[in-house]
Amino acid sequence: MKTFILIHGSWHNAWNWHKVIPVLESKGHKAIAIDLPGMGRDKTPIQEVTLKTSVEKICTLIDSLDEQVILVGHSKNGIMISQVAEYRPEKIEKLIYLAAYLIPNGKTQSEYSIQDIGGVLKPYVTRFPELNSHTLQTEIYKEGLYHDCEDSITQMAKLLLSHESIATGITPLQLSEDKYGSVPRFYIECTEDKAVTPFIQRKMYTETICEKVYRMPTSHSPFFSKPEELSNIFCEIATL
């Protein structure tokens, strides 16, 4: 049995994983999804959210467990699992980046996001300077995030998505080869992704080498459209 900790992406929360968790559990694994600070049920004011507070929440969860974990990060919050691996390398068995930002030491998520000129989301992002946050306009949800998902997912997203911290995306990562670099990395590319396009996904996993790259012909959200297939990849990685 392995323990998976599942980290959602921008604007989302632990709801992302509601179809994946029962599949992993049915295969004998333990799966935990959390709301990062300011997201979902976590009521931290969004203007107080930082990379540090988000990483600390994940580290606190890891510290509460006796076993090593497999840490999964989706989308923007690939940055979170990388930084956590720097602080807790001995507690993390593997890192899995799901259409996620896999960026090197000293760089920020926003530096890579700005290079992804083929993505469809940017014109639909609304900034709130007074909150140091942004939101995604609902009219792009289906095309940009869920084009291969049931319509009910888009409708639920309209109720559940929230503000996203700007601070987390502009804070440079602090990573070292002897800590972060000691944890095996795996990448799952979503080849029909319109949010984090295959162009930028390939750029990242080419610059930062992974043990293995998997490919899924899905949108940005295979945890909704292909939960069984995604879970099978997680389980295969667990055996490597």
PDB file of C-alpha atoms in Angstrom:
ATOM      1  CA  MET A   1       0.000   0.000   0.000  1.00  0.00           C
ATOM      2  CA  LYS A   2       1.185   3.496  -0.879  1.00  0.00           C
ATOM      3  CA  THR A   3       0.029   6.855   0.412  1.00  0.00           C
ATOM      4  CA  PHE A   4      -0.755   9.492  -2.226  1.00  0.00           C
ATOM      5  CA  ILE A   5      -1.118  13.165  -1.320  1.00  0.00           C
ATOM      6  CA  LEU A   6      -3.023  14.948  -4.080  1.00  0.00           C
ATOM      7  CA  ILE A   7      -2.504  18.692  -4.615  1.00  0.00           C
ATOM      8  CA  HIS A   8      -4.988  20.640  -6.749  1.00  0.00           C
ATOM      9  CA  GLY A   9      -4.176  23.406  -9.220  1.00  0.00           C
ATOM     10  CA  SER A  10      -5.113  27.072  -9.602  1.00  0.00           C
ATOM     11  CA  TRP A  11      -8.587  28.200  -8.522  1.00  0.00           C
ATOM     12  CA  HIS A  12      -9.517  24.639  -7.546  1.00  0.00           C
ATOM     13  CA  ASN A  13      -9.573  22.636  -4.321  1.00  0.00           C
ATOM     14  CA  ALA A  14      -9.659  19.052  -3.047  1.00  0.00           C
ATOM     15  CA  TRP A  15     -12.830  18.483  -5.099  1.00  0.00           C
ATOM     16  CA  ASN A  16     -10.529  17.855  -8.078  1.00  0.00           C
ATOM     17  CA  TRP A  17      -9.789  14.381  -6.813  1.00  0.00           C
ATOM     18  CA  HIS A  18     -13.230  13.080  -5.840  1.00  0.00           C
ATOM     19  CA  LYS A  19     -13.268  10.555  -8.713  1.00  0.00           C
ATOM     20  CA  VAL A  20      -9.647   9.454  -8.278  1.00  0.00           C
ATOM     21  CA  ILE A  21      -9.597   8.792  -4.531  1.00  0.00           C
ATOM     22  CA  PRO A  22     -12.086   5.884  -4.569  1.00  0.00           C
ATOM     23  CA  VAL A  23     -10.221   4.254  -7.473  1.00  0.00           C
ATOM     24  CA  LEU A  24      -6.910   4.416  -5.616  1.00  0.00           C
ATOM     25  CA  GLU A  25      -8.564   3.131  -2.451  1.00  0.00           C
ATOM     26  CA  SER A  26     -10.124   0.229  -4.368  1.00  0.00           C
ATOM     27  CA  LYS A  27      -6.599  -0.775  -5.367  1.00  0.00           C
ATOM     28  CA  GLY A  28      -5.471  -0.841  -1.731  1.00  0.00           C
ATOM     29  CA  HIS A  29      -3.824   2.561  -1.553  1.00  0.00           C
ATOM     30  CA  LYS A  30      -4.386   5.515   0.743  1.00  0.00           C
ATOM     31  CA  ALA A  31      -5.191   8.860  -0.906  1.00  0.00           C
ATOM     32  CA  ILE A  32      -5.446  12.267   0.750  1.00  0.00           C
ATOM     33  CA  ALA A  33      -6.542  15.469  -0.990  1.00  0.00           C
ATOM     34  CA  ILE A  34      -6.225  18.815   0.766  1.00  0.00           C
ATOM     35  CA  ASP A  35      -7.382  22.363   0.227  1.00  0.00           C
ATOM     36  CA  LEU A  36      -4.417  24.688  -0.008  1.00  0.00           C
ATOM     37  CA  PRO A  37      -4.590  27.938   2.022  1.00  0.00           C
ATOM     38  CA  GLY A  38      -7.376  30.206   0.814  1.00  0.00           C
ATOM     39  CA  MET A  39      -8.974  27.474  -1.308  1.00  0.00           C
ATOM     40  CA  GLY A  40     -12.047  25.297  -0.783  1.00  0.00           C
ATOM     41  CA  ARG A  41     -12.808  24.872   2.914  1.00  0.00           C
ATOM     42  CA  ASP A  42      -9.572  26.570   3.998  1.00  0.00           C
ATOM     43  CA  LYS A  43     -10.648  30.051   5.044  1.00  0.00           C
ATOM     44  CA  THR A  44      -7.239  31.738   5.044  1.00  0.00           C
ATOM     45  CA  PRO A  45      -7.797  35.222   3.520  1.00  0.00           C
ATOM     46  CA  ILE A  46      -6.477  35.024  -0.021  1.00  0.00           C
ATOM     47  CA  GLN A  47      -4.345  38.165   0.425  1.00  0.00           C
ATOM     48  CA  GLU A  48      -2.440  36.351   3.201  1.00  0.00           C
ATOM     49  CA  VAL A  49      -1.581  33.308   1.091  1.00  0.00           C
ATOM     50  CA  THR A  50       2.070  32.854   0.150  1.00  0.00           C
ATOM     51  CA  LEU A  51       4.225  30.081  -1.251  1.00  0.00           C
ATOM     52  CA  LYS A  52       5.578  29.602   2.279  1.00  0.00           C
ATOM     53  CA  THR A  53       2.165  29.175   3.938  1.00  0.00           C
ATOM     54  CA  SER A  54       1.026  26.763   1.238  1.00  0.00           C
ATOM     55  CA  VAL A  55       4.160  24.634   1.470  1.00  0.00           C
ATOM     56  CA  GLU A  56       3.942  24.636   5.264  1.00  0.00           C
ATOM     57  CA  LYS A  57       0.422  23.206   5.149  1.00  0.00           C
ATOM     58  CA  ILE A  58       1.577  20.297   2.987  1.00  0.00           C
ATOM     59  CA  CYS A  59       4.635  19.718   5.184  1.00  0.00           C
ATOM     60  CA  THR A  60       2.432  19.637   8.293  1.00  0.00           C
ATOM     61  CA  LEU A  61       0.309  16.917   6.722  1.00  0.00           C
ATOM     62  CA  ILE A  62       3.375  14.898   5.714  1.00  0.00           C
ATOM     63  CA  ASP A  63       4.832  15.249   9.204  1.00  0.00           C
ATOM     64  CA  SER A  64       1.645  13.786  10.690  1.00  0.00           C
ATOM     65  CA  LEU A  65       2.149  10.544   8.740  1.00  0.00           C
ATOM     66  CA  ASP A  66       4.545   7.770   9.673  1.00  0.00           C
ATOM     67  CA  GLU A  67       5.027   6.513   6.135  1.00  0.00           C
ATOM     68  CA  GLN A  68       6.664   7.987   3.053  1.00  0.00           C
ATOM     69  CA  VAL A  69       4.267   9.538   0.534  1.00  0.00           C
ATOM     70  CA  ILE A  70       3.887   9.939  -3.207  1.00  0.00           C
ATOM     71  CA  LEU A  71       3.198  13.611  -3.830  1.00  0.00           C
ATOM     72  CA  VAL A  72       1.051  14.543  -6.845  1.00  0.00           C
ATOM     73  CA  GLY A  73       0.799  18.137  -8.076  1.00  0.00           C
ATOM     74  CA  HIS A  74      -1.544  19.431 -10.757  1.00  0.00           C
ATOM     75  CA  SER A  75      -1.029  22.492 -12.949  1.00  0.00           C
ATOM     76  CA  LYS A  76       0.422  25.555 -11.194  1.00  0.00           C
ATOM     77  CA  ASN A  77       0.947  23.643  -7.993  1.00  0.00           C
ATOM     78  CA  GLY A  78       3.707  21.525  -9.368  1.00  0.00           C
ATOM     79  CA  ILE A  79       5.680  24.337  -7.744  1.00  0.00           C
ATOM     80  CA  MET A  80       4.322  23.291  -4.350  1.00  0.00           C
ATOM     81  CA  ILE A  81       5.424  19.676  -4.574  1.00  0.00           C
ATOM     82  CA  SER A  82       8.887  20.726  -5.741  1.00  0.00           C
ATOM     83  CA  GLN A  83       9.363  23.072  -2.793  1.00  0.00           C
ATOM     84  CA  VAL A  84       7.969  20.524  -0.336  1.00  0.00           C
ATOM     85  CA  ALA A  85      10.475  17.977  -1.666  1.00  0.00           C
ATOM     86  CA  GLU A  86      13.269  20.400  -0.816  1.00  0.00           C
ATOM     87  CA  TYR A  87      12.094  20.546   2.806  1.00  0.00           C
ATOM     88  CA  ARG A  88      11.040  16.908   3.296  1.00  0.00           C
ATOM     89  CA  PRO A  89      13.028  14.758   0.828  1.00  0.00           C
ATOM     90  CA  GLU A  90      13.262  11.853   3.258  1.00  0.00           C
ATOM     91  CA  LYS A  91       9.461  11.669   3.569  1.00  0.00           C
ATOM     92  CA  ILE A  92       8.685  11.704  -0.166  1.00  0.00           C
ATOM     93  CA  GLU A  93       9.061   8.535  -2.209  1.00  0.00           C
ATOM     94  CA  LYS A  94       8.185  10.041  -5.588  1.00  0.00           C
ATOM     95  CA  LEU A  95       6.921  13.269  -7.192  1.00  0.00           C
ATOM     96  CA  ILE A  96       4.248  13.140  -9.914  1.00  0.00           C
ATOM     97  CA  TYR A  97       3.643  16.246 -12.034  1.00  0.00           C
ATOM     98  CA  LEU A  98       0.242  16.172 -13.756  1.00  0.00           C
ATOM     99  CA  ALA A  99       0.252  18.764 -16.557  1.00  0.00           C
ATOM    100  CA  ALA A 100       2.111  20.692 -13.895  1.00  0.00           C
ATOM    101  CA  TYR A 101       4.723  23.403 -13.582  1.00  0.00           C
ATOM    102  CA  LEU A 102       8.080  21.688 -13.231  1.00  0.00           C
ATOM    103  CA  ILE A 103      10.501  24.561 -12.928  1.00  0.00           C
ATOM    104  CA  PRO A 104      14.143  24.850 -11.844  1.00  0.00           C
ATOM    105  CA  ASN A 105      15.751  26.511  -8.860  1.00  0.00           C
ATOM    106  CA  GLY A 106      15.441  30.284  -8.755  1.00  0.00           C
ATOM    107  CA  LYS A 107      12.602  30.473 -11.270  1.00  0.00           C
ATOM    108  CA  THR A 108       8.915  31.329 -10.799  1.00  0.00           C
ATOM    109  CA  GLN A 109       5.754  29.772 -12.167  1.00  0.00           C
ATOM    110  CA  SER A 110       4.806  33.055 -13.821  1.00  0.00           C
ATOM    111  CA  GLU A 111       8.070  33.123 -15.805  1.00  0.00           C
ATOM    112  CA  TYR A 112       7.042  29.875 -17.486  1.00  0.00           C
ATOM    113  CA  SER A 113       3.342  30.676 -17.749  1.00  0.00           C
ATOM    114  CA  ILE A 114       4.081  33.806 -19.772  1.00  0.00           C
ATOM    115  CA  GLN A 115       5.916  31.661 -22.346  1.00  0.00           C
ATOM    116  CA  ASP A 116       2.821  29.535 -22.937  1.00  0.00           C
ATOM    117  CA  ILE A 117       1.355  31.734 -25.659  1.00  0.00           C
ATOM    118  CA  GLY A 118      -0.924  28.998 -27.007  1.00  0.00           C
ATOM    119  CA  GLY A 119      -3.014  28.680 -23.862  1.00  0.00           C
ATOM    120  CA  VAL A 120      -6.590  29.979 -23.965  1.00  0.00           C
ATOM    121  CA  LEU A 121      -7.026  31.093 -20.337  1.00  0.00           C
ATOM    122  CA  LYS A 122      -5.054  34.345 -20.060  1.00  0.00           C
ATOM    123  CA  PRO A 123      -7.655  36.674 -21.677  1.00  0.00           C
ATOM    124  CA  TYR A 124     -10.213  35.399 -19.160  1.00  0.00           C
ATOM    125  CA  VAL A 125      -8.198  36.031 -15.997  1.00  0.00           C
ATOM    126  CA  THR A 126      -9.492  38.910 -13.855  1.00  0.00           C
ATOM    127  CA  ARG A 127      -7.036  40.471 -11.401  1.00  0.00           C
ATOM    128  CA  PHE A 128      -7.935  41.905  -8.000  1.00  0.00           C
ATOM    129  CA  PRO A 129      -4.936  44.039  -6.934  1.00  0.00           C
ATOM    130  CA  GLU A 130      -6.428  44.826  -3.532  1.00  0.00           C
ATOM    131  CA  LEU A 131      -6.521  41.086  -2.741  1.00  0.00           C
ATOM    132  CA  ASN A 132      -3.315  40.187  -4.622  1.00  0.00           C
ATOM    133  CA  SER A 133      -5.380  37.530  -6.399  1.00  0.00           C
ATOM    134  CA  HIS A 134      -7.115  36.638  -9.635  1.00  0.00           C
ATOM    135  CA  THR A 135     -10.113  34.636 -10.803  1.00  0.00           C
ATOM    136  CA  LEU A 136     -11.000  32.821 -14.023  1.00  0.00           C
ATOM    137  CA  GLN A 137     -14.113  33.911 -15.906  1.00  0.00           C
ATOM    138  CA  THR A 138     -16.691  31.138 -16.095  1.00  0.00           C
ATOM    139  CA  GLU A 139     -17.257  31.354 -19.864  1.00  0.00           C
ATOM    140  CA  ILE A 140     -13.845  29.730 -20.519  1.00  0.00           C
ATOM    141  CA  TYR A 141     -14.269  26.860 -18.050  1.00  0.00           C
ATOM    142  CA  LYS A 142     -15.553  24.305 -20.555  1.00  0.00           C
ATOM    143  CA  GLU A 143     -13.173  25.037 -23.422  1.00  0.00           C
ATOM    144  CA  GLY A 144     -10.136  25.822 -21.309  1.00  0.00           C
ATOM    145  CA  LEU A 145     -10.325  23.241 -18.527  1.00  0.00           C
ATOM    146  CA  TYR A 146     -12.989  20.597 -19.122  1.00  0.00           C
ATOM    147  CA  HIS A 147     -13.635  20.156 -22.858  1.00  0.00           C
ATOM    148  CA  ASP A 148     -13.714  16.343 -22.539  1.00  0.00           C
ATOM    149  CA  CYS A 149     -15.599  16.277 -19.217  1.00  0.00           C
ATOM    150  CA  GLU A 150     -19.267  15.918 -18.389  1.00  0.00           C
ATOM    151  CA  ASP A 151     -21.205  19.191 -18.393  1.00  0.00           C
ATOM    152  CA  SER A 152     -21.978  18.624 -14.713  1.00  0.00           C
ATOM    153  CA  ILE A 153     -18.285  19.211 -13.934  1.00  0.00           C
ATOM    154  CA  THR A 154     -18.433  22.665 -15.503  1.00  0.00           C
ATOM    155  CA  GLN A 155     -21.577  23.466 -13.535  1.00  0.00           C
ATOM    156  CA  MET A 156     -19.982  22.342 -10.260  1.00  0.00           C
ATOM    157  CA  ALA A 157     -16.868  24.349 -11.042  1.00  0.00           C
ATOM    158  CA  LYS A 158     -18.979  27.489 -11.289  1.00  0.00           C
ATOM    159  CA  LEU A 159     -19.938  26.913  -7.658  1.00  0.00           C
ATOM    160  CA  LEU A 160     -16.583  25.749  -6.299  1.00  0.00           C
ATOM    161  CA  LEU A 161     -13.747  27.624  -8.007  1.00  0.00           C
ATOM    162  CA  SER A 162     -12.346  30.632  -6.158  1.00  0.00           C
ATOM    163  CA  HIS A 163      -9.671  33.333  -6.101  1.00  0.00           C
ATOM    164  CA  GLU A 164      -6.072  32.290  -6.719  1.00  0.00           C
ATOM    165  CA  SER A 165      -3.086  33.900  -5.002  1.00  0.00           C
ATOM    166  CA  ILE A 166      -0.767  35.947  -7.212  1.00  0.00           C
ATOM    167  CA  ALA A 167       2.051  35.801  -4.656  1.00  0.00           C
ATOM    168  CA  THR A 168       2.592  32.055  -5.002  1.00  0.00           C
ATOM    169  CA  GLY A 169       3.256  32.312  -8.731  1.00  0.00           C
ATOM    170  CA  ILE A 170       5.840  35.099  -8.513  1.00  0.00           C
ATOM    171  CA  THR A 171       7.963  33.658  -5.695  1.00  0.00           C
ATOM    172  CA  PRO A 172      11.175  31.957  -6.877  1.00  0.00           C
ATOM    173  CA  LEU A 173      11.628  28.334  -5.904  1.00  0.00           C
ATOM    174  CA  GLN A 174      14.575  27.439  -3.680  1.00  0.00           C
ATOM    175  CA  LEU A 175      15.689  23.970  -4.727  1.00  0.00           C
ATOM    176  CA  SER A 176      18.898  21.970  -4.394  1.00  0.00           C
ATOM    177  CA  GLU A 177      20.154  18.834  -6.091  1.00  0.00           C
ATOM    178  CA  ASP A 178      20.959  17.061  -2.836  1.00  0.00           C
ATOM    179  CA  LYS A 179      17.449  17.489  -1.397  1.00  0.00           C
ATOM    180  CA  TYR A 180      14.780  18.149  -4.048  1.00  0.00           C
ATOM    181  CA  GLY A 181      16.974  16.530  -6.671  1.00  0.00           C
ATOM    182  CA  SER A 182      17.186  13.290  -4.697  1.00  0.00           C
ATOM    183  CA  VAL A 183      13.450  12.540  -5.100  1.00  0.00           C
ATOM    184  CA  PRO A 184      12.471  10.683  -8.316  1.00  0.00           C
ATOM    185  CA  ARG A 185      10.259  12.755 -10.622  1.00  0.00           C
ATOM    186  CA  PHE A 186       7.583  11.546 -13.047  1.00  0.00           C
ATOM    187  CA  TYR A 187       5.559  13.616 -15.519  1.00  0.00           C
ATOM    188  CA  ILE A 188       2.090  13.064 -16.995  1.00  0.00           C
ATOM    189  CA  GLU A 189       1.557  15.162 -20.101  1.00  0.00           C
ATOM    190  CA  CYS A 190      -2.006  15.976 -21.161  1.00  0.00           C
ATOM    191  CA  THR A 191      -1.719  16.182 -24.919  1.00  0.00           C
ATOM    192  CA  GLU A 192      -5.006  18.031 -25.560  1.00  0.00           C
ATOM    193  CA  ASP A 193      -4.469  20.555 -22.767  1.00  0.00           C
ATOM    194  CA  LYS A 194      -5.568  24.111 -23.595  1.00  0.00           C
ATOM    195  CA  ALA A 195      -4.645  25.572 -20.205  1.00  0.00           C
ATOM    196  CA  VAL A 196      -1.042  24.391 -19.785  1.00  0.00           C
ATOM    197  CA  THR A 197      -0.300  23.490 -23.371  1.00  0.00           C
ATOM    198  CA  PRO A 198       1.796  20.519 -24.532  1.00  0.00           C
ATOM    199  CA  PHE A 199       4.390  23.042 -25.728  1.00  0.00           C
ATOM    200  CA  ILE A 200       5.168  24.321 -22.247  1.00  0.00           C
ATOM    201  CA  GLN A 201       4.747  20.909 -20.619  1.00  0.00           C
ATOM    202  CA  ARG A 202       7.391  19.461 -22.956  1.00  0.00           C
ATOM    203  CA  LYS A 203       9.693  22.425 -22.440  1.00  0.00           C
ATOM    204  CA  MET A 204       9.578  21.864 -18.674  1.00  0.00           C
ATOM    205  CA  TYR A 205      10.102  18.110 -18.582  1.00  0.00           C
ATOM    206  CA  THR A 206      12.865  18.434 -21.191  1.00  0.00           C
ATOM    207  CA  GLU A 207      14.712  21.033 -19.126  1.00  0.00           C
ATOM    208  CA  THR A 208      14.205  19.150 -15.850  1.00  0.00           C
ATOM    209  CA  ILE A 209      14.632  15.470 -16.580  1.00  0.00           C
ATOM    210  CA  CYS A 210      12.129  12.980 -15.164  1.00  0.00           C
ATOM    211  CA  GLU A 211      12.412   9.236 -14.623  1.00  0.00           C
ATOM    212  CA  LYS A 212       9.544   8.652 -17.049  1.00  0.00           C
ATOM    213  CA  VAL A 213       7.005  10.696 -18.989  1.00  0.00           C
ATOM    214  CA  TYR A 214       3.459   9.412 -19.524  1.00  0.00           C
ATOM    215  CA  ARG A 215       0.998  10.889 -22.016  1.00  0.00           C
ATOM    216  CA  MET A 216      -2.771  11.087 -21.785  1.00  0.00           C
ATOM    217  CA  PRO A 217      -4.966  12.332 -24.699  1.00  0.00           C
ATOM    218  CA  THR A 218      -7.045  14.548 -22.424  1.00  0.00           C
ATOM    219  CA  SER A 219      -7.851  18.088 -21.435  1.00  0.00           C
ATOM    220  CA  HIS A 220      -6.237  19.752 -18.424  1.00  0.00           C
ATOM    221  CA  SER A 221      -8.504  17.692 -16.134  1.00  0.00           C
ATOM    222  CA  PRO A 222      -8.018  13.923 -16.569  1.00  0.00           C
ATOM    223  CA  PHE A 223      -9.051  13.403 -12.930  1.00  0.00           C
ATOM    224  CA  PHE A 224     -12.572  14.215 -14.147  1.00  0.00           C
ATOM    225  CA  SER A 225     -12.554  12.783 -17.676  1.00  0.00           C
ATOM    226  CA  LYS A 226     -10.346   9.691 -17.224  1.00  0.00           C
ATOM    227  CA  PRO A 227     -10.081   8.930 -13.492  1.00  0.00           C
ATOM    228  CA  GLU A 228      -9.538   5.199 -13.967  1.00  0.00           C
ATOM    229  CA  GLU A 229      -6.768   5.657 -16.517  1.00  0.00           C
ATOM    230  CA  LEU A 230      -5.105   8.366 -14.451  1.00  0.00           C
ATOM    231  CA  SER A 231      -5.258   6.237 -11.310  1.00  0.00           C
ATOM    232  CA  ASN A 232      -3.713   3.332 -13.209  1.00  0.00           C
ATOM    233  CA  ILE A 233      -0.756   5.530 -14.123  1.00  0.00           C
ATOM    234  CA  PHE A 234      -0.383   6.598 -10.496  1.00  0.00           C
ATOM    235  CA  CYS A 235      -0.406   2.939  -9.456  1.00  0.00           C
ATOM    236  CA  GLU A 236       2.164   1.989 -12.085  1.00  0.00           C
ATOM    237  CA  ILE A 237       4.471   4.788 -10.926  1.00  0.00           C
ATOM    238  CA  ALA A 238       4.065   3.521  -7.363  1.00  0.00           C
ATOM    239  CA  THR A 239       5.585   0.183  -8.387  1.00  0.00           C
ATOM    240  CA  LEU A 240       8.642   1.618 -10.156  1.00  0.00           C
TER     241      LEU A 240
END
